Coordinates of C-alpha atoms and ligand atoms in Angstrom, one line a residue:
X1 CA -1.1 98.8 -55.8
X2 CA -1.3 100.7 -58.9
X3 CA -2.1 97.4 -61.3
X4 CA -5.9 97.3 -59.1
X5 CA -6.0 101.0 -59.5
X6 CA -5.3 101.0 -63.5
X7 CA -7.5 98.3 -63.9
X8 CA -9.9 100.1 -61.7
X9 CA -10.1 102.6 -64.5
X10 CA -10.2 100.6 -67.7
X11 CA -13.0 98.3 -65.7
X12 CA -14.7 102.2 -64.6
X13 CA -14.1 102.6 -68.4
X14 CA -15.8 100.1 -70.8
X15 CA -18.8 100.3 -68.3
X16 CA -19.2 103.5 -68.2
X17 CA -17.5 104.8 -71.1
X18 CA -19.5 104.0 -74.9
X19 CA -17.0 101.7 -76.6
X20 CA -16.4 103.0 -79.6
X21 CA -12.0 103.1 -79.3
X22 CA -9.8 99.9 -79.0
X23 CA -8.8 99.2 -76.3
X24 CA -6.4 102.0 -74.5
X25 CA -3.4 100.3 -72.8
X26 CA -2.3 103.8 -70.3
X27 CA -4.1 106.2 -68.2
X28 CA -2.1 108.9 -67.6
X29 CA -2.9 111.6 -64.5
X30 CA -0.7 115.0 -65.8
X31 CA 1.6 116.0 -68.1
X32 CA 4.6 119.3 -68.2
X33 CA 5.8 120.0 -71.8
X34 CA 6.9 117.1 -73.7
X35 CA 5.7 115.1 -71.5
X36 CA 2.8 112.6 -69.8
X37 CA 2.5 111.1 -66.2
X38 CA 0.7 108.1 -65.9
X39 CA -1.0 106.5 -63.0
X40 CA 2.3 104.3 -61.7
X41 CA 4.4 107.9 -61.5
X42 CA 6.0 106.8 -64.9
X43 CA 7.5 109.4 -67.2
X44 CA 6.3 109.7 -71.0
X45 CA 7.8 111.9 -74.6
X46 CA 4.7 112.4 -76.1
X47 CA 5.4 112.3 -80.0
X48 CA 0.9 112.6 -80.2
X49 CA 0.7 115.5 -78.8
X50 CA -3.1 114.4 -78.3
X51 CA -3.1 113.3 -82.1
X52 CA -1.4 116.5 -82.9
X53 CA -3.6 118.7 -81.0
X54 CA -1.3 120.3 -78.0
X55 CA 0.8 122.0 -80.0
X56 CA 2.5 124.2 -76.9
X57 CA 3.4 121.2 -75.0
X58 CA 1.4 120.3 -71.6
X59 CA 0.0 122.6 -68.9
X60 CA 1.3 126.3 -70.9
X61 CA 0.0 128.9 -69.3
X62 CA -0.6 131.1 -71.9
X63 CA -4.1 129.9 -72.7
X64 CA -4.8 128.2 -69.2
X65 CA -4.3 131.5 -67.8
X66 CA -6.2 133.2 -70.7
X67 CA -8.7 131.1 -70.3
X68 CA -9.5 131.6 -66.4
X69 CA -8.9 135.2 -67.7
X70 CA -11.6 135.3 -69.4
X71 CA -14.3 133.2 -68.4
X72 CA -14.4 134.8 -64.7
X73 CA -15.6 138.3 -66.8
X74 CA -17.9 136.9 -69.2
X75 CA -18.4 133.6 -69.8
X76 CA -21.1 132.4 -72.3
X77 CA -23.4 134.3 -74.4
X78 CA -24.3 132.1 -77.1
X79 CA -24.3 134.3 -80.9
X80 CA -27.2 135.9 -80.9
X81 CA -24.6 138.4 -79.4
X82 CA -21.8 139.5 -80.1
X83 CA -18.1 139.3 -77.8
X84 CA -14.8 139.9 -78.0
X85 CA -12.6 137.8 -78.3
X86 CA -13.9 135.3 -81.0
X87 CA -14.1 138.6 -82.9
X88 CA -10.3 138.9 -82.5
X89 CA -9.2 136.0 -83.1
X90 CA -11.4 135.4 -86.6
X91 CA -9.2 138.9 -87.0
X92 CA -6.0 137.4 -86.0
X93 CA -7.2 133.9 -88.3
X94 CA -7.5 136.9 -91.4
X95 CA -4.1 137.7 -90.9
X96 CA -2.5 134.9 -90.8
X97 CA -4.4 133.0 -93.4
X98 CA -5.4 135.6 -96.2
X99 CA -7.8 135.0 -96.3
X100 CA -11.3 137.4 -95.2
X101 CA -14.0 135.6 -92.4
X102 CA -13.8 132.5 -89.7
X103 CA -16.6 130.9 -88.6
X104 CA -15.8 129.3 -85.3
X105 CA -17.4 125.5 -84.5
X106 CA -16.1 123.4 -81.8
X107 CA -14.2 120.4 -84.4
X108 CA -12.4 119.3 -87.2
X109 CA -15.7 117.9 -88.3
X110 CA -17.6 120.8 -87.7
X111 CA -15.7 122.7 -89.7
X112 CA -16.0 120.4 -92.5
X113 CA -19.3 120.6 -91.7
X114 CA -19.4 124.0 -92.7
X115 CA -16.7 124.1 -95.1
X116 CA -19.2 121.3 -97.0
X117 CA -22.3 123.6 -96.4
X118 CA -20.8 126.6 -97.7
X119 CA -19.9 125.3 -101.0
X120 CA -23.2 124.2 -101.4
X121 CA -25.4 126.7 -101.0
X122 CA -22.4 128.6 -103.1
X123 CA -22.5 126.3 -105.3
X124 CA -27.0 125.8 -105.5
X125 CA -27.7 129.2 -105.9
X126 CA -24.9 130.1 -109.0
X127 CA -26.3 126.6 -110.8
X128 CA -29.0 125.0 -109.1
X129 CA -29.5 121.2 -107.5
X130 CA -27.3 119.4 -109.8
X131 CA -24.1 121.6 -108.2
X132 CA -24.0 119.8 -105.1
X133 CA -20.6 117.0 -105.1
X134 CA -17.7 117.4 -104.0
X135 CA -14.8 115.2 -105.1
X136 CA -12.3 114.1 -102.5
X137 CA -9.3 112.3 -101.6
X138 CA -9.3 108.3 -101.8
X139 CA -7.2 108.2 -98.2
X140 CA -8.8 110.5 -97.0
X141 CA -9.8 111.3 -93.4
X142 CA -12.8 114.9 -92.9
X143 CA -14.0 113.4 -89.2
X144 CA -17.3 111.2 -88.0
X145 CA -20.2 113.2 -88.5
X146 CA -22.2 112.5 -91.7
X147 CA -21.0 115.2 -93.7
X148 CA -17.2 115.0 -92.9
X149 CA -17.3 111.1 -92.6
X150 CA -19.1 111.1 -96.9
X151 CA -16.3 112.9 -97.5
X152 CA -13.5 110.2 -95.6
X153 CA -12.6 107.3 -97.7
X154 CA -12.3 105.0 -95.0
X155 CA -14.8 101.6 -96.7
X156 CA -14.9 100.3 -92.8
X157 CA -15.9 103.8 -90.9
X158 CA -18.3 105.0 -93.1
X159 CA -20.0 101.1 -94.3
X160 CA -22.5 100.4 -90.9
X161 CA -23.6 104.1 -90.3
X162 CA -25.0 103.9 -94.5
X163 CA -26.8 105.3 -96.2
X164 CA -23.9 109.0 -95.9
X165 CA -24.7 111.2 -97.3
X166 CA -24.5 111.1 -101.7
X167 CA -22.6 113.0 -103.4
X168 CA -19.4 112.7 -102.5
X169 CA -16.3 111.5 -105.1
X170 CA -13.6 110.1 -104.2
X171 CA -9.6 110.3 -106.9
X172 CA -6.8 108.5 -105.6
X173 CA -4.0 111.5 -104.9
X174 CA -2.1 112.7 -106.6
X175 CA -3.5 111.8 -109.4
X176 CA -4.2 114.5 -112.0
X177 CA -6.1 113.7 -114.5
X178 CA -8.6 111.4 -112.3
X179 CA -9.0 115.4 -110.5
X180 CA -10.0 116.3 -113.9
X181 CA -12.1 113.6 -114.6
X182 CA -14.1 114.0 -111.6
X183 CA -14.9 117.6 -111.7
X184 CA -17.7 119.2 -113.9
X185 CA -20.9 121.7 -114.2
X186 CA -22.2 118.9 -111.1
X187 CA -19.0 120.3 -108.5
X188 CA -19.4 123.1 -105.6
X189 CA -16.3 121.8 -104.4
X190 CA -12.8 120.5 -104.3
X191 CA -12.1 118.9 -101.1
X192 CA -7.9 117.8 -99.8
X193 CA -5.9 117.6 -96.7
X194 CA -2.8 119.1 -97.7
X195 CA -0.7 116.2 -96.1
X196 CA -3.4 113.1 -95.4
X197 CA -3.0 112.9 -91.4
X198 CA -4.9 109.4 -90.6
X199 CA -4.0 108.2 -94.0
X200 CA -0.9 108.2 -93.4
X201 CA 0.9 111.5 -93.5
X202 CA 1.0 111.2 -97.4
X203 CA 1.7 115.2 -98.7
X204 CA 0.6 116.3 -101.1
X205 CA 2.4 117.2 -104.9
X206 CA 2.2 120.5 -105.0
X207 CA 1.4 120.1 -108.8
X208 CA -2.0 118.4 -107.7
X209 CA -2.6 121.0 -105.5
X210 CA -1.7 123.8 -108.2
X211 CA -4.3 121.7 -110.3
X212 CA -6.9 121.4 -108.4
X213 CA -6.5 125.6 -107.7
X214 CA -7.2 125.4 -111.5
X215 CA -10.1 123.0 -112.1
X216 CA -12.0 124.1 -109.3
X217 CA -11.6 128.2 -111.1
X218 CA -12.4 126.0 -114.2
X219 CA -15.4 124.7 -112.5
X220 CA -17.1 127.7 -110.7
X221 CA -16.4 125.2 -107.4
X222 CA -14.0 126.1 -104.6
X223 CA -10.9 124.7 -103.2
X224 CA -11.5 124.3 -99.5
X225 CA -8.5 122.7 -98.1
X226 CA -8.7 120.4 -94.1
X227 CA -5.9 121.8 -92.3
X228 CA -7.4 120.3 -89.7
X229 CA -4.6 118.4 -88.1
X230 CA -1.3 120.0 -91.2
X231 CA -2.3 123.6 -89.6
X232 CA -1.4 126.1 -87.1
X233 CA 2.8 125.4 -87.3
X234 CA 2.0 122.3 -87.5
X235 CA 3.9 121.9 -91.4
X236 CA 6.8 124.3 -90.8
X237 CA 4.6 127.3 -91.5
X238 CA 1.3 128.9 -89.8
X239 CA -0.2 126.6 -92.6
X240 CA 0.1 123.7 -94.9
X241 CA -0.9 126.0 -98.5
X242 CA 1.1 128.3 -98.0
X243 CA 4.4 126.0 -97.9
X244 CA 2.7 124.0 -101.3
X245 CA 1.6 128.0 -103.1
X246 CA -1.5 127.3 -103.1
X247 CA -3.9 129.8 -102.0
X248 CA -7.8 128.1 -101.2
X249 CA -11.1 129.1 -100.8
X250 CA -11.1 128.5 -97.8
X251 CA -9.5 125.9 -94.7
X252 CA -10.5 124.0 -91.9
X253 CA -8.8 124.0 -89.0
X254 CA -9.1 122.6 -85.5
X255 CA -6.8 120.4 -83.1
X256 CA -3.7 122.8 -82.5
X257 CA -5.7 126.4 -82.7
X258 CA -6.9 126.0 -78.8
X259 CA -3.5 123.8 -77.5
X260 CA -6.1 120.7 -76.3
X261 CA -9.3 123.0 -76.0
X262 CA -12.1 121.7 -78.2
X263 CA -11.9 124.4 -80.5
X264 CA -13.1 124.6 -85.0
X265 CA -12.6 127.1 -87.0
X266 CA -13.8 127.5 -91.1
X267 CA -11.6 130.6 -92.6
X268 CA -13.2 131.1 -96.1
X269 CA -11.7 133.7 -98.6
X270 CA -15.1 135.9 -99.0
X271 CA -17.4 134.3 -102.4
X272 CA -20.3 134.9 -103.2
X273 CA -23.1 133.6 -102.9
X274 CA -21.8 132.1 -100.1
X275 CA -23.4 132.0 -96.4
X276 CA -26.6 134.7 -95.0
X277 CA -27.8 135.4 -91.9
X278 CA -29.6 131.9 -90.6
X279 CA -27.7 129.2 -93.5
X280 CA -25.4 128.0 -90.5
X281 CA -25.3 128.0 -87.2
X282 CA -23.6 126.8 -83.4
X283 CA -24.3 126.9 -80.0
X284 CA -21.1 127.1 -78.4
X285 CA -18.2 128.2 -81.5
X286 CA -16.8 131.1 -80.4
X287 CA -17.2 130.8 -77.2
X288 CA -15.3 133.8 -75.3
X289 CA -12.8 131.5 -72.9
X290 CA -12.5 129.2 -75.6
X291 CA -11.9 131.9 -78.2
X292 CA -9.0 133.9 -75.2
X293 CA -7.5 130.3 -74.8
X294 CA -7.0 130.3 -78.9
X295 CA -5.3 134.1 -79.0
X296 CA -2.6 133.2 -76.4
X297 CA -2.0 129.4 -78.5
X298 CA -1.1 131.5 -81.2
X299 CA 0.3 134.6 -79.5
X300 CA 2.4 131.6 -77.9
X301 CA 3.0 130.2 -81.3
X302 CA 4.9 133.7 -82.3
X303 CA 6.6 134.4 -79.9
X304 CA 8.5 131.0 -79.0
X305 CA 9.4 131.0 -82.5
X306 CA 7.4 127.5 -82.4
X307 CA 6.4 127.7 -86.2
X308 CA 10.5 128.0 -87.0
X309 CA 11.3 124.7 -84.7
X310 CA 8.2 122.5 -86.1
X311 CA 10.4 123.0 -89.1
X312 CA 13.8 122.7 -87.3
X313 CA 13.1 120.2 -85.0
X314 CA 10.8 117.9 -87.7
X315 CA 13.6 118.3 -90.5
X316 CA 16.2 116.7 -88.0
X317 CA 13.7 113.7 -86.3
X318 CA 13.1 113.5 -90.5
X319 CA 16.7 112.7 -90.9
X320 CA 17.6 111.1 -87.8
X321 CA 15.6 108.2 -88.6
X322 CA 16.0 108.3 -91.8
X323 CA 19.0 106.7 -91.6
X324 CA 18.3 104.5 -88.8
X325 CA 18.0 100.6 -89.7
X326 CA 14.7 99.2 -89.8
X327 CA 13.2 103.0 -91.6
X328 CA 12.5 102.3 -94.8
X329 CA 11.2 105.8 -95.3
X330 CA 10.4 108.9 -93.9
X331 CA 6.9 111.6 -95.0
X332 CA 5.3 114.2 -93.7
X333 CA 6.8 118.4 -93.0
X334 CA 7.1 120.1 -90.1
X335 CA 6.9 118.1 -86.7
X336 CA 3.4 115.4 -89.3
X337 CA 6.1 112.4 -89.6
X338 CA 6.2 109.5 -90.4
X339 CA 8.0 106.7 -90.2
X340 CA 7.9 103.7 -92.5
X341 CA 8.9 100.5 -91.4
X342 CA 11.2 98.0 -93.5
X343 CA 9.5 95.6 -91.9
X344 CA 6.0 96.2 -90.7
X345 CA 4.8 95.4 -87.4
X346 CA 4.1 99.1 -86.6
X347 CA 1.2 98.9 -83.9
X348 CA 3.8 96.5 -81.9
X349 CA 6.6 98.7 -82.7
X350 CA 4.7 101.8 -80.2
X351 CA 3.7 99.4 -77.6
X352 CA 7.2 98.4 -77.7
X353 CA 8.0 101.9 -77.3
X354 CA 6.4 103.2 -74.9
X355 CA 6.5 100.2 -72.7
X356 CA 9.9 99.2 -73.2
X357 CA 10.8 103.4 -73.3
X358 CA 8.3 105.4 -72.3
X359 CA 8.1 107.4 -75.9
X360 CA 4.2 107.7 -77.5
X361 CA 3.8 107.4 -81.0
X362 CA 1.0 106.4 -82.9
X363 CA 0.6 103.2 -85.7
X364 CA -0.6 105.4 -88.2
X365 CA -0.7 101.8 -90.1
X366 CA 0.2 98.8 -89.9
X367 CA 3.9 99.4 -91.5
X368 CA 4.5 102.9 -90.9
X369 CA 5.2 105.5 -87.0
X370 CA 2.8 108.9 -86.4
X371 CA 5.6 111.4 -85.5
X372 CA 3.8 114.6 -84.2
X373 CA 5.0 115.7 -81.1
X374 CA 4.2 119.3 -79.5
X375 CA 6.1 122.2 -81.5
X376 CA 8.1 122.6 -78.7
X377 CA 9.5 120.0 -78.9
X378 CA 13.1 120.2 -77.8
X379 CA 16.5 118.9 -80.1
X380 CA 17.5 116.6 -77.2
X381 CA 14.1 115.6 -76.7
X382 CA 14.3 114.8 -80.9
X383 CA 17.6 112.6 -80.3
X384 CA 15.6 110.9 -77.3
X385 CA 13.0 110.3 -79.6
X386 CA 14.9 108.2 -82.2
X387 CA 17.4 106.6 -80.0
X388 CA 14.8 104.9 -78.3
X389 CA 13.1 104.0 -81.6
X390 CA 16.4 103.3 -82.8
X391 CA 17.3 100.4 -80.2
X392 CA 13.4 99.4 -80.5
X393 CA 13.8 98.3 -83.5
X394 CA 17.4 96.9 -83.1
X395 CA 15.9 94.5 -80.5
Ligands
PLP1 N1 -9.8 117.0 -90.0 C1 -8.3 116.1 -90.1 C2 -7.8 116.1 -91.6 C3 -8.4 115.8 -89.0 O1 -7.2 114.8 -89.0 C4 -9.9 115.2 -88.1 C5 -9.1 114.3 -87.1 O2 -8.4 113.6 -86.4 C6 -10.2 115.5 -88.4 C7 -10.5 116.1 -89.5 C8 -11.7 115.9 -87.7 O3 -11.6 116.3 -86.4 P1 -12.2 115.9 -84.9 O4 -11.7 114.9 -84.9 O5 -12.2 117.2 -84.1 O6 -13.7 115.9 -85.5

């Protein structure tokens, strides 16, 4: 019966949905906290969290109630007009980041597009059209729209869609000399993830970030951090840059900000020659119900101590995984971790973890498992995950 249902969902999906994703092995019907339930009624421990998105866990009442309440009062009015929740969210992000102003949008890619446009707009105004280059890193992932895809490293994601946006340069991660060589009068911005997420969970060296800050200043360029994956408590600080000791000019946020509802944000310092009226826009960005939900998420993260929890349980998870035979290395910050497997075969291990142990992790590379659970993961659930991974690796 259930196989029939699953086959039917797959068939329906295959017929109706454009085939942009690899085959999807499971279909989920409900979730609560760190648990997801599939069509057969099997319950999974979720260490994927919708790809580092569901920061509060599944079904948390705070954003749901805030969304419903706000939607009942005022839904959408467009950015021709002010509405309170978007302003309140921008004010909160100013407090949390120490930066000045926010542009609200709908996704991580869109937040990066805004960042790239801010940098180019500013650079062109100050020094003319030659100053337009964006220096990025090998191994980076910034999204799938044209600007963010041009900033992304992986060739296979880009080649079918060429020509891309010109003016993006890539240098190896943590290579200060290469970064210095790539920067010059043409540089409009340096754009990096403080922890490369999709690239395999590689935290940048604080010294490299400090060098990026100095080079951006030297060349009158912006230092932009893509914290779409690392931000909003995920790395055991509100923002990874606060742990890594660097002050950016702008930060792109998205995933965890509304714990599963679509949102993006560019939070920027008040730079001279930045955006002016008419420069950039989005229809849905700052929609009152989504902004209200994001505020409720930020309140819940603060109220439930989830930033500290991410650090504490993240350490426990990292220590436990690091002790397992078969795990060569654990890297990451807070609850954004990767376990590098000595024997490789990460996709098969992830598949067996789901099938045999009902634990969801994601193979971020052929050799590494990524763990990015809800920030509310408990110590007991972390032990459960470690035991499950140990059992699959031992088998
Ligand atoms: N930037 C980073 C660091 C990401 O991890 C992602 C998505 O995984 C993106 C940007 C793109 O975000 P979105 O898929 O919301 O457009």
